PDB file of C-alpha atoms and ligand atoms in Angstrom:
ATOM      1  CA  MET A   1       0.000   0.000   0.000  1.00  0.00           C
ATOM      2  CA  LYS A   2       1.365   3.435  -0.985  1.00  0.00           C
ATOM      3  CA  LEU A   3       0.801   5.913   1.828  1.00  0.00           C
ATOM      4  CA  LEU A   4       1.912   9.184   0.218  1.00  0.00           C
ATOM      5  CA  GLU A   5       0.304   8.954  -3.225  1.00  0.00           C
ATOM      6  CA  GLY A   6      -0.152  12.405  -4.818  1.00  0.00           C
ATOM      7  CA  LYS A   7       1.731  14.245  -2.102  1.00  0.00           C
ATOM      8  CA  THR A   8       4.714  16.541  -2.436  1.00  0.00           C
ATOM      9  CA  VAL A   9       7.245  15.784   0.291  1.00  0.00           C
ATOM     10  CA  LEU A  10      10.180  18.017   1.211  1.00  0.00           C
ATOM     11  CA  VAL A  11      13.153  16.563   3.080  1.00  0.00           C
ATOM     12  CA  THR A  12      16.064  18.593   4.434  1.00  0.00           C
ATOM     13  CA  GLY A  13      19.534  17.089   4.693  1.00  0.00           C
ATOM     14  CA  ALA A  14      18.809  14.317   2.212  1.00  0.00           C
ATOM     15  CA  SER A  15      22.126  13.843   0.415  1.00  0.00           C
ATOM     16  CA  THR A  16      22.920  10.981   2.773  1.00  0.00           C
ATOM     17  CA  GLY A  17      21.855   9.112   5.917  1.00  0.00           C
ATOM     18  CA  ILE A  18      18.362   9.283   7.382  1.00  0.00           C
ATOM     19  CA  GLY A  19      17.232  12.098   5.086  1.00  0.00           C
ATOM     20  CA  ARG A  20      18.249  10.187   1.968  1.00  0.00           C
ATOM     21  CA  ALA A  21      16.426   7.060   3.141  1.00  0.00           C
ATOM     22  CA  ALA A  22      13.342   9.124   4.007  1.00  0.00           C
ATOM     23  CA  ALA A  23      13.338  10.845   0.609  1.00  0.00           C
ATOM     24  CA  ILE A  24      13.600   7.593  -1.338  1.00  0.00           C
ATOM     25  CA  GLY A  25      11.095   5.931   0.989  1.00  0.00           C
ATOM     26  CA  ALA A  26       8.607   8.750   0.392  1.00  0.00           C
ATOM     27  CA  ALA A  27       9.002   8.297  -3.370  1.00  0.00           C
ATOM     28  CA  GLN A  28       8.447   4.550  -2.994  1.00  0.00           C
ATOM     29  CA  HIS A  29       5.210   5.504  -1.258  1.00  0.00           C
ATOM     30  CA  GLY A  30       4.064   7.583  -4.238  1.00  0.00           C
ATOM     31  CA  ALA A  31       5.298  11.106  -3.400  1.00  0.00           C
ATOM     32  CA  ASP A  32       7.158  13.606  -5.521  1.00  0.00           C
ATOM     33  CA  VAL A  33      10.150  14.631  -3.431  1.00  0.00           C
ATOM     34  CA  VAL A  34      12.211  17.801  -3.104  1.00  0.00           C
ATOM     35  CA  ILE A  35      15.449  17.507  -1.174  1.00  0.00           C
ATOM     36  CA  ASN A  36      17.699  20.041   0.484  1.00  0.00           C
ATOM     37  CA  TYR A  37      21.389  19.418   1.160  1.00  0.00           C
ATOM     38  CA  HIS A  38      24.453  21.532   1.846  1.00  0.00           C
ATOM     39  CA  ALA A  39      27.686  20.032   0.477  1.00  0.00           C
ATOM     40  CA  ARG A  40      27.477  16.632  -1.215  1.00  0.00           C
ATOM     41  CA  ASP A  41      26.470  17.469  -4.802  1.00  0.00           C
ATOM     42  CA  GLU A  42      27.094  13.982  -6.208  1.00  0.00           C
ATOM     43  CA  ASP A  43      25.251  12.248  -3.377  1.00  0.00           C
ATOM     44  CA  ALA A  44      22.297  14.602  -3.828  1.00  0.00           C
ATOM     45  CA  GLU A  45      22.215  13.788  -7.546  1.00  0.00           C
ATOM     46  CA  ALA A  46      22.314  10.068  -6.714  1.00  0.00           C
ATOM     47  CA  CYS A  47      19.411  10.528  -4.315  1.00  0.00           C
ATOM     48  CA  ILE A  48      17.377  12.232  -7.049  1.00  0.00           C
ATOM     49  CA  ALA A  49      18.231   9.395  -9.450  1.00  0.00           C
ATOM     50  CA  ALA A  50      16.956   6.889  -6.874  1.00  0.00           C
ATOM     51  CA  ILE A  51      13.756   8.908  -6.424  1.00  0.00           C
ATOM     52  CA  GLU A  52      13.198   9.079 -10.170  1.00  0.00           C
ATOM     53  CA  ALA A  53      13.866   5.339 -10.504  1.00  0.00           C
ATOM     54  CA  THR A  54      10.658   4.804  -8.517  1.00  0.00           C
ATOM     55  CA  GLY A  55       8.714   6.682 -11.226  1.00  0.00           C
ATOM     56  CA  GLN A  56       8.216   9.791  -9.084  1.00  0.00           C
ATOM     57  CA  ARG A  57       9.602  13.269  -9.663  1.00  0.00           C
ATOM     58  CA  GLY A  58      12.585  14.564  -7.689  1.00  0.00           C
ATOM     59  CA  LEU A  59      14.376  17.882  -7.311  1.00  0.00           C
ATOM     60  CA  ALA A  60      17.497  18.813  -5.327  1.00  0.00           C
ATOM     61  CA  VAL A  61      17.955  22.330  -3.969  1.00  0.00           C
ATOM     62  CA  LYS A  62      21.292  23.188  -2.405  1.00  0.00           C
ATOM     63  CA  GLY A  63      21.376  25.467   0.626  1.00  0.00           C
ATOM     64  CA  ASP A  64      22.591  25.961   4.184  1.00  0.00           C
ATOM     65  CA  VAL A  65      19.628  25.534   6.541  1.00  0.00           C
ATOM     66  CA  ALA A  66      21.322  27.817   9.071  1.00  0.00           C
ATOM     67  CA  GLU A  67      20.411  30.735   6.802  1.00  0.00           C
ATOM     68  CA  PRO A  68      16.753  31.827   7.068  1.00  0.00           C
ATOM     69  CA  GLU A  69      16.591  32.599   3.329  1.00  0.00           C
ATOM     70  CA  THR A  70      17.387  28.952   2.522  1.00  0.00           C
ATOM     71  CA  ALA A  71      14.036  27.787   3.894  1.00  0.00           C
ATOM     72  CA  LYS A  72      12.010  30.312   1.906  1.00  0.00           C
ATOM     73  CA  ALA A  73      13.908  29.494  -1.297  1.00  0.00           C
ATOM     74  CA  PHE A  74      13.536  25.740  -0.714  1.00  0.00           C
ATOM     75  CA  VAL A  75       9.767  25.959  -0.312  1.00  0.00           C
ATOM     76  CA  ALA A  76       9.432  28.406  -3.237  1.00  0.00           C
ATOM     77  CA  LYS A  77      11.394  26.092  -5.560  1.00  0.00           C
ATOM     78  CA  ALA A  78       9.314  23.104  -4.480  1.00  0.00           C
ATOM     79  CA  VAL A  79       6.081  24.980  -5.248  1.00  0.00           C
ATOM     80  CA  GLU A  80       7.476  26.191  -8.571  1.00  0.00           C
ATOM     81  CA  ALA A  81       8.392  22.623  -9.555  1.00  0.00           C
ATOM     82  CA  PHE A  82       5.544  20.537  -8.141  1.00  0.00           C
ATOM     83  CA  GLY A  83       2.828  23.073  -7.243  1.00  0.00           C
ATOM     84  CA  LYS A  84       2.429  22.470  -3.505  1.00  0.00           C
ATOM     85  CA  VAL A  85       3.920  21.287  -0.229  1.00  0.00           C
ATOM     86  CA  ASP A  86       2.096  18.549   1.684  1.00  0.00           C
ATOM     87  CA  VAL A  87       4.847  17.259   3.969  1.00  0.00           C
ATOM     88  CA  MET A  88       8.014  18.728   5.437  1.00  0.00           C
ATOM     89  CA  VAL A  89      10.550  16.328   6.940  1.00  0.00           C
ATOM     90  CA  ASN A  90      13.004  18.501   8.842  1.00  0.00           C
ATOM     91  CA  ASN A  91      16.057  16.314   9.133  1.00  0.00           C
ATOM     92  CA  ALA A  92      19.286  18.232   8.401  1.00  0.00           C
ATOM     93  CA  GLY A  93      21.647  18.155  11.344  1.00  0.00           C
ATOM     94  CA  ILE A  94      25.229  17.979  12.562  1.00  0.00           C
ATOM     95  CA  CYS A  95      26.883  16.550  15.657  1.00  0.00           C
ATOM     96  CA  PRO A  96      30.553  17.483  15.880  1.00  0.00           C
ATOM     97  CA  PHE A  97      31.455  15.536  19.013  1.00  0.00           C
ATOM     98  CA  HIS A  98      33.430  17.672  21.494  1.00  0.00           C
ATOM     99  CA  ALA A  99      34.102  17.887  25.241  1.00  0.00           C
ATOM    100  CA  PHE A 100      32.124  20.427  27.271  1.00  0.00           C
ATOM    101  CA  LEU A 101      34.786  22.385  29.168  1.00  0.00           C
ATOM    102  CA  ASP A 102      36.606  23.626  26.086  1.00  0.00           C
ATOM    103  CA  MET A 103      33.748  23.692  23.594  1.00  0.00           C
ATOM    104  CA  PRO A 104      34.673  26.212  20.874  1.00  0.00           C
ATOM    105  CA  VAL A 105      32.101  28.979  20.617  1.00  0.00           C
ATOM    106  CA  GLU A 106      31.912  28.466  16.849  1.00  0.00           C
ATOM    107  CA  THR A 107      31.117  24.752  17.243  1.00  0.00           C
ATOM    108  CA  PHE A 108      28.391  25.507  19.758  1.00  0.00           C
ATOM    109  CA  GLU A 109      26.868  28.281  17.664  1.00  0.00           C
ATOM    110  CA  ARG A 110      27.047  26.397  14.381  1.00  0.00           C
ATOM    111  CA  THR A 111      25.354  23.338  15.905  1.00  0.00           C
ATOM    112  CA  MET A 112      22.583  25.525  17.305  1.00  0.00           C
ATOM    113  CA  ARG A 113      22.105  27.343  14.028  1.00  0.00           C
ATOM    114  CA  VAL A 114      22.001  24.279  11.808  1.00  0.00           C
ATOM    115  CA  ASN A 115      19.953  21.981  14.046  1.00  0.00           C
ATOM    116  CA  LEU A 116      17.587  24.322  15.858  1.00  0.00           C
ATOM    117  CA  HIS A 117      17.437  27.617  13.974  1.00  0.00           C
ATOM    118  CA  GLY A 118      17.406  25.652  10.718  1.00  0.00           C
ATOM    119  CA  ALA A 119      14.463  23.570  11.910  1.00  0.00           C
ATOM    120  CA  TYR A 120      12.578  26.675  13.025  1.00  0.00           C
ATOM    121  CA  PHE A 121      12.959  28.433   9.678  1.00  0.00           C
ATOM    122  CA  MET A 122      12.134  25.324   7.638  1.00  0.00           C
ATOM    123  CA  VAL A 123       9.038  24.497   9.653  1.00  0.00           C
ATOM    124  CA  GLN A 124       7.893  28.110   9.499  1.00  0.00           C
ATOM    125  CA  ALA A 125       8.378  28.337   5.724  1.00  0.00           C
ATOM    126  CA  ALA A 126       6.560  25.044   5.108  1.00  0.00           C
ATOM    127  CA  ALA A 127       3.739  25.990   7.459  1.00  0.00           C
ATOM    128  CA  ASN A 128       3.174  29.342   5.739  1.00  0.00           C
ATOM    129  CA  GLN A 129       2.889  27.545   2.401  1.00  0.00           C
ATOM    130  CA  MET A 130       0.513  24.935   3.839  1.00  0.00           C
ATOM    131  CA  VAL A 131      -1.677  27.628   5.422  1.00  0.00           C
ATOM    132  CA  ALA A 132      -1.848  29.470   2.077  1.00  0.00           C
ATOM    133  CA  GLN A 133      -2.827  26.232   0.305  1.00  0.00           C
ATOM    134  CA  GLY A 134      -5.632  25.728   2.825  1.00  0.00           C
ATOM    135  CA  HIS A 135      -5.709  21.932   3.007  1.00  0.00           C
ATOM    136  CA  GLY A 136      -3.490  21.150   5.964  1.00  0.00           C
ATOM    137  CA  GLY A 137      -0.274  19.173   5.943  1.00  0.00           C
ATOM    138  CA  ALA A 138       2.196  17.192   7.984  1.00  0.00           C
ATOM    139  CA  ILE A 139       5.517  18.162   9.503  1.00  0.00           C
ATOM    140  CA  VAL A 140       7.911  15.523  10.815  1.00  0.00           C
ATOM    141  CA  ALA A 141      10.998  16.764  12.611  1.00  0.00           C
ATOM    142  CA  VAL A 142      13.909  14.409  13.166  1.00  0.00           C
ATOM    143  CA  SER A 143      14.791  14.988  16.815  1.00  0.00           C
ATOM    144  CA  SER A 144      16.600  12.227  18.729  1.00  0.00           C
ATOM    145  CA  ILE A 145      16.707   9.958  21.738  1.00  0.00           C
ATOM    146  CA  SER A 146      19.128  12.735  22.740  1.00  0.00           C
ATOM    147  CA  ALA A 147      16.142  14.993  23.386  1.00  0.00           C
ATOM    148  CA  LEU A 148      15.555  12.784  26.451  1.00  0.00           C
ATOM    149  CA  VAL A 149      19.042  11.789  27.600  1.00  0.00           C
ATOM    150  CA  GLY A 150      22.503  13.336  27.656  1.00  0.00           C
ATOM    151  CA  GLY A 151      25.869  12.715  26.053  1.00  0.00           C
ATOM    152  CA  GLU A 152      29.282  13.711  27.426  1.00  0.00           C
ATOM    153  CA  TYR A 153      30.485  14.931  24.030  1.00  0.00           C
ATOM    154  CA  GLN A 154      27.094  16.208  22.896  1.00  0.00           C
ATOM    155  CA  THR A 155      26.422  19.113  25.293  1.00  0.00           C
ATOM    156  CA  HIS A 156      25.940  21.464  22.357  1.00  0.00           C
ATOM    157  CA  TYR A 157      23.872  18.917  20.401  1.00  0.00           C
ATOM    158  CA  THR A 158      21.385  17.424  22.852  1.00  0.00           C
ATOM    159  CA  PRO A 159      19.776  20.821  23.625  1.00  0.00           C
ATOM    160  CA  THR A 160      19.112  21.272  19.908  1.00  0.00           C
ATOM    161  CA  LYS A 161      17.332  17.929  19.766  1.00  0.00           C
ATOM    162  CA  ALA A 162      15.253  18.752  22.850  1.00  0.00           C
ATOM    163  CA  GLY A 163      14.517  22.071  21.161  1.00  0.00           C
ATOM    164  CA  VAL A 164      13.323  20.427  17.963  1.00  0.00           C
ATOM    165  CA  HIS A 165      11.045  18.137  19.959  1.00  0.00           C
ATOM    166  CA  SER A 166       9.695  21.141  21.867  1.00  0.00           C
ATOM    167  CA  LEU A 167       9.209  23.038  18.599  1.00  0.00           C
ATOM    168  CA  MET A 168       6.946  20.247  17.351  1.00  0.00           C
ATOM    169  CA  GLN A 169       4.884  20.423  20.544  1.00  0.00           C
ATOM    170  CA  SER A 170       4.364  24.174  20.232  1.00  0.00           C
ATOM    171  CA  THR A 171       3.758  24.177  16.485  1.00  0.00           C
ATOM    172  CA  ALA A 172       1.250  21.348  16.920  1.00  0.00           C
ATOM    173  CA  ILE A 173      -0.760  23.836  18.971  1.00  0.00           C
ATOM    174  CA  ALA A 174      -0.102  26.848  16.746  1.00  0.00           C
ATOM    175  CA  LEU A 175      -0.944  24.992  13.527  1.00  0.00           C
ATOM    176  CA  GLY A 176      -3.708  22.624  14.620  1.00  0.00           C
ATOM    177  CA  LYS A 177      -6.360  25.132  13.537  1.00  0.00           C
ATOM    178  CA  TYR A 178      -4.954  24.838  10.004  1.00  0.00           C
ATOM    179  CA  LYS A 179      -5.033  21.006  10.102  1.00  0.00           C
ATOM    180  CA  ILE A 180      -1.259  20.890  10.017  1.00  0.00           C
ATOM    181  CA  ARG A 181       0.097  18.045  12.139  1.00  0.00           C
ATOM    182  CA  CYS A 182       3.516  18.329  13.782  1.00  0.00           C
ATOM    183  CA  ASN A 183       5.363  15.344  15.222  1.00  0.00           C
ATOM    184  CA  SER A 184       8.914  14.400  16.064  1.00  0.00           C
ATOM    185  CA  LEU A 185      10.869  11.248  15.377  1.00  0.00           C
ATOM    186  CA  LEU A 186      13.383  10.278  18.062  1.00  0.00           C
ATOM    187  CA  PRO A 187      15.934   7.902  16.509  1.00  0.00           C
ATOM    188  CA  GLY A 188      18.367   5.992  18.708  1.00  0.00           C
ATOM    189  CA  THR A 189      21.859   5.354  17.337  1.00  0.00           C
ATOM    190  CA  ILE A 190      21.694   4.958  13.582  1.00  0.00           C
ATOM    191  CA  LEU A 191      24.772   4.139  11.513  1.00  0.00           C
ATOM    192  CA  THR A 192      25.418   7.157   9.267  1.00  0.00           C
ATOM    193  CA  GLU A 193      28.128   9.666   8.402  1.00  0.00           C
ATOM    194  CA  ILE A 194      27.283  11.704  11.511  1.00  0.00           C
ATOM    195  CA  ASN A 195      28.745   9.089  13.859  1.00  0.00           C
ATOM    196  CA  LYS A 196      31.147   7.244  11.567  1.00  0.00           C
ATOM    197  CA  ASP A 197      34.246   8.553  13.360  1.00  0.00           C
ATOM    198  CA  ASP A 198      32.777   8.172  16.835  1.00  0.00           C
ATOM    199  CA  LEU A 199      31.786   4.553  16.199  1.00  0.00           C
ATOM    200  CA  ALA A 200      35.082   3.715  14.480  1.00  0.00           C
ATOM    201  CA  ASP A 201      36.219   3.072  18.057  1.00  0.00           C
ATOM    202  CA  ASP A 202      35.407  -0.657  18.363  1.00  0.00           C
ATOM    203  CA  ALA A 203      34.969  -0.516  22.131  1.00  0.00           C
ATOM    204  CA  LYS A 204      32.462   2.334  21.862  1.00  0.00           C
ATOM    205  CA  ARG A 205      30.550   0.662  19.058  1.00  0.00           C
ATOM    206  CA  THR A 206      30.370  -2.663  20.906  1.00  0.00           C
ATOM    207  CA  TYR A 207      29.168  -0.842  24.019  1.00  0.00           C
ATOM    208  CA  MET A 208      26.491   1.051  22.061  1.00  0.00           C
ATOM    209  CA  GLU A 209      25.315  -2.174  20.419  1.00  0.00           C
ATOM    210  CA  SER A 210      25.119  -3.861  23.815  1.00  0.00           C
ATOM    211  CA  ARG A 211      22.692  -1.171  24.974  1.00  0.00           C
ATOM    212  CA  VAL A 212      20.112  -2.113  22.332  1.00  0.00           C
ATOM    213  CA  PRO A 213      17.663  -4.893  23.304  1.00  0.00           C
ATOM    214  CA  LEU A 214      17.037  -5.652  19.619  1.00  0.00           C
ATOM    215  CA  GLY A 215      20.749  -6.433  19.334  1.00  0.00           C
ATOM    216  CA  ARG A 216      21.955  -4.032  16.650  1.00  0.00           C
ATOM    217  CA  LEU A 217      22.401  -0.360  15.897  1.00  0.00           C
ATOM    218  CA  GLY A 218      19.882   1.172  13.516  1.00  0.00           C
ATOM    219  CA  ALA A 219      20.108   1.666   9.761  1.00  0.00           C
ATOM    220  CA  PRO A 220      18.689   4.741   7.992  1.00  0.00           C
ATOM    221  CA  GLU A 221      16.058   2.464   6.402  1.00  0.00           C
ATOM    222  CA  ASP A 222      14.735   1.668   9.895  1.00  0.00           C
ATOM    223  CA  MET A 223      13.514   5.275  10.064  1.00  0.00           C
ATOM    224  CA  VAL A 224      11.507   5.167   6.834  1.00  0.00           C
ATOM    225  CA  GLY A 225       8.371   3.396   8.049  1.00  0.00           C
ATOM    226  CA  PRO A 226       7.959   5.645  11.105  1.00  0.00           C
ATOM    227  CA  ILE A 227       8.548   8.832   9.074  1.00  0.00           C
ATOM    228  CA  VAL A 228       6.173   7.771   6.296  1.00  0.00           C
ATOM    229  CA  PHE A 229       3.546   6.821   8.870  1.00  0.00           C
ATOM    230  CA  LEU A 230       3.733  10.201  10.638  1.00  0.00           C
ATOM    231  CA  ALA A 231       3.614  11.985   7.272  1.00  0.00           C
ATOM    232  CA  SER A 232       0.645   9.994   6.010  1.00  0.00           C
ATOM    233  CA  ASP A 233      -3.090  10.158   6.531  1.00  0.00           C
ATOM    234  CA  MET A 234      -2.767   6.962   8.619  1.00  0.00           C
ATOM    235  CA  ALA A 235      -1.614   9.391  11.343  1.00  0.00           C
ATOM    236  CA  ALA A 236      -4.510  11.826  10.770  1.00  0.00           C
ATOM    237  CA  TYR A 237      -5.188  12.190  14.532  1.00  0.00           C
ATOM    238  CA  VAL A 238      -1.521  12.196  15.610  1.00  0.00           C
ATOM    239  CA  THR A 239      -0.032  15.594  16.413  1.00  0.00           C
ATOM    240  CA  GLY A 240       2.349  16.863  19.073  1.00  0.00           C
ATOM    241  CA  ALA A 241       3.637  13.324  19.483  1.00  0.00           C
ATOM    242  CA  ALA A 242       7.157  11.940  19.667  1.00  0.00           C
ATOM    243  CA  LEU A 243       7.961   8.515  18.251  1.00  0.00           C
ATOM    244  CA  LEU A 244      11.038   6.873  19.754  1.00  0.00           C
ATOM    245  CA  VAL A 245      12.658   4.494  17.226  1.00  0.00           C
ATOM    246  CA  ASP A 246      15.719   3.136  18.996  1.00  0.00           C
ATOM    247  CA  GLY A 247      15.568  -0.666  19.152  1.00  0.00           C
ATOM    248  CA  GLY A 248      14.651  -0.309  22.822  1.00  0.00           C
ATOM    249  CA  MET A 249      17.831   1.512  23.871  1.00  0.00           C
ATOM    250  CA  PHE A 250      16.079   4.169  25.966  1.00  0.00           C
ATOM    251  CA  VAL A 251      14.317   1.761  28.323  1.00  0.00           C
ATOM    252  CA  ASN A 252      17.400  -0.407  28.848  1.00  0.00           C
ATOM    253  CA  LEU A 253      18.516   0.671  32.316  1.00  0.00           C
ATOM    254  CA  GLN A 254      19.878  -2.736  33.410  1.00  0.00           C
TER     255      GLN A 254
HETATM  256  N1  LIG B 301      22.557   8.950  13.099  1.00  0.00           N
HETATM  257  C1  LIG B 301      22.039   8.946  14.335  1.00  0.00           C
HETATM  258  O1  LIG B 301      22.386   8.104  15.198  1.00  0.00           O
HETATM  259  C2  LIG B 301      20.990   9.927  14.700  1.00  0.00           C
HETATM  260  C3  LIG B 301      20.704  11.038  13.927  1.00  0.00           C
HETATM  261  N2  LIG B 301      19.737  11.913  14.328  1.00  0.00           N
HETATM  262  C4  LIG B 301      19.416  13.083  13.532  1.00  0.00           C
HETATM  263  O2  LIG B 301      19.101  12.693  12.221  1.00  0.00           O
HETATM  264  C5  LIG B 301      19.376  13.760  11.332  1.00  0.00           C
HETATM  265  C6  LIG B 301      20.139  13.210  10.146  1.00  0.00           C
HETATM  266  O3  LIG B 301      21.359  12.693  10.614  1.00  0.00           O
HETATM  267  P1  LIG B 301      22.160  11.528   9.895  1.00  0.00           P
HETATM  268  O4  LIG B 301      21.430  11.032   8.731  1.00  0.00           O
HETATM  269  O5  LIG B 301      22.571  10.587  10.946  1.00  0.00           O
HETATM  270  O6  LIG B 301      23.468  12.342   9.468  1.00  0.00           O
HETATM  271  P2  LIG B 301      24.298  12.431   8.118  1.00  0.00           P
HETATM  272  O7  LIG B 301      25.545  13.139   8.490  1.00  0.00           O
HETATM  273  O8  LIG B 301      24.388  11.104   7.466  1.00  0.00           O
HETATM  274  O9  LIG B 301      23.393  13.372   7.198  1.00  0.00           O
HETATM  275  C7  LIG B 301      23.199  14.719   7.522  1.00  0.00           C
HETATM  276  C8  LIG B 301      22.496  15.404   6.378  1.00  0.00           C
HETATM  277  O10 LIG B 301      22.269  16.759   6.764  1.00  0.00           O
HETATM  278  C9  LIG B 301      22.805  17.605   5.758  1.00  0.00           C
HETATM  279  N3  LIG B 301      23.270  18.856   6.333  1.00  0.00           N
HETATM  280  C10 LIG B 301      24.206  19.034   7.286  1.00  0.00           C
HETATM  281  N4  LIG B 301      24.361  20.337   7.533  1.00  0.00           N
HETATM  282  C11 LIG B 301      23.510  20.989   6.705  1.00  0.00           C
HETATM  283  C12 LIG B 301      23.222  22.349   6.489  1.00  0.00           C
HETATM  284  N5  LIG B 301      23.840  23.315   7.162  1.00  0.00           N
HETATM  285  N6  LIG B 301      22.285  22.658   5.575  1.00  0.00           N
HETATM  286  C13 LIG B 301      21.665  21.696   4.863  1.00  0.00           C
HETATM  287  N7  LIG B 301      21.899  20.384   5.021  1.00  0.00           N
HETATM  288  C14 LIG B 301      22.819  20.053   5.947  1.00  0.00           C
HETATM  289  C15 LIG B 301      23.898  16.818   5.112  1.00  0.00           C
HETATM  290  O11 LIG B 301      24.108  17.324   3.801  1.00  0.00           O
HETATM  291  P3  LIG B 301      25.568  17.584   3.191  1.00  0.00           P
HETATM  292  O12 LIG B 301      26.454  16.483   3.693  1.00  0.00           O
HETATM  293  O13 LIG B 301      25.337  17.580   1.731  1.00  0.00           O
HETATM  294  O14 LIG B 301      25.984  18.887   3.733  1.00  0.00           O
HETATM  295  C16 LIG B 301      23.305  15.425   5.099  1.00  0.00           C
HETATM  296  O15 LIG B 301      22.460  15.268   4.000  1.00  0.00           O
HETATM  297  C17 LIG B 301      20.129  14.801  12.136  1.00  0.00           C
HETATM  298  O16 LIG B 301      19.240  15.844  12.495  1.00  0.00           O
HETATM  299  C18 LIG B 301      20.569  14.043  13.384  1.00  0.00           C
HETATM  300  O17 LIG B 301      20.678  14.884  14.501  1.00  0.00           O
HETATM  301  C19 LIG B 301      19.008  11.707  15.454  1.00  0.00           C
HETATM  302  C20 LIG B 301      19.242  10.636  16.237  1.00  0.00           C
HETATM  303  C21 LIG B 301      20.260   9.667  15.935  1.00  0.00           C
HETATM  304  C1  LIG B 302      25.423  11.263  16.482  1.00  0.00           C
HETATM  305  C2  LIG B 302      25.046  10.247  17.515  1.00  0.00           C
HETATM  306  O1  LIG B 302      25.726   9.073  17.287  1.00  0.00           O
HETATM  307  C3  LIG B 302      23.606   9.949  17.434  1.00  0.00           C
HETATM  308  O2  LIG B 302      22.918  11.141  17.358  1.00  0.00           O
HETATM  309  C4  LIG B 302      21.949  11.169  18.238  1.00  0.00           C
HETATM  310  O3  LIG B 302      21.092  11.995  18.236  1.00  0.00           O
HETATM  311  C5  LIG B 302      22.073  10.083  19.194  1.00  0.00           C
HETATM  312  O4  LIG B 302      22.635  10.608  20.341  1.00  0.00           O
HETATM  313  C6  LIG B 302      22.993   9.127  18.547  1.00  0.00           C
HETATM  314  O5  LIG B 302      23.885   8.564  19.433  1.00  0.00           O
END
């Protein structure tokens, strides 16, 4: 069953990782897909090729989500190409692991701007377009298990993920009157570029795997079903919710 037939889905940070999987998964579910990315031109092109291989239309728009203008341009180009915006998956993010006591100001500020400010501007731009269209919509923000728990080398990052989760709660209220649903996805540890270096340490990777009751770290494809569900009409009465998709890691105290 195709859950996103006839919809236009926008995904930020989709040149690789979770965003790429979500974009291709949305196309497999019948959506035309517009992706944002910042640096990886070839990977973005490959993502569009994979979208088009499903028979759907795809478009890549390059831009830094930390800049407010990027969000407006992204939505405008999506409307120009495919006529409307039905779903925004806010996914772009960075996590440059670093200790707390000597955190460089630039690393802190850049992480805030990309992950939290970027989400705010993207959600706002998509919501304005959806309100103008007048037939509602769905926003899925990729937050994290890190919205709920801490990380020694993630003191700049975990507040952004809590912020994204909180943004979905407040926008669910602000946008409910327009039939726009806002939910967050809270992935556990998913094997992508963002943690490639961190998990290159065998001891750390083995420890992280041991924390997961389902016995393995996640793959980007594990996020597709939950994202597509939240974006689809199957979730018509779901808003302001957070869906933890972590193989059971969060509940594994001992
Ligand atoms: N992997 C994990 O374990 C978890 C990840 N998450 C969240 O999932 C999201 C995706 O992460 P993941 O797939 O793992 O990471 P990846 O590093 O694999 O992908 C990140 C994506 O974001 C894009 N991106 C980064 N900075 C910018 C920017 N300034 N403007 C536009 N796009 C940007 C990258 O594009 P490009 O490279 O082209 O710049 C890339 O497409 C993030 O928000 C992350 O916090 C949440 C929980 C766990
Ligand atoms: C980058 C981390 O490995 C990843 O990101 C998160 O949000 C979780 O904390 C994961 O561990």
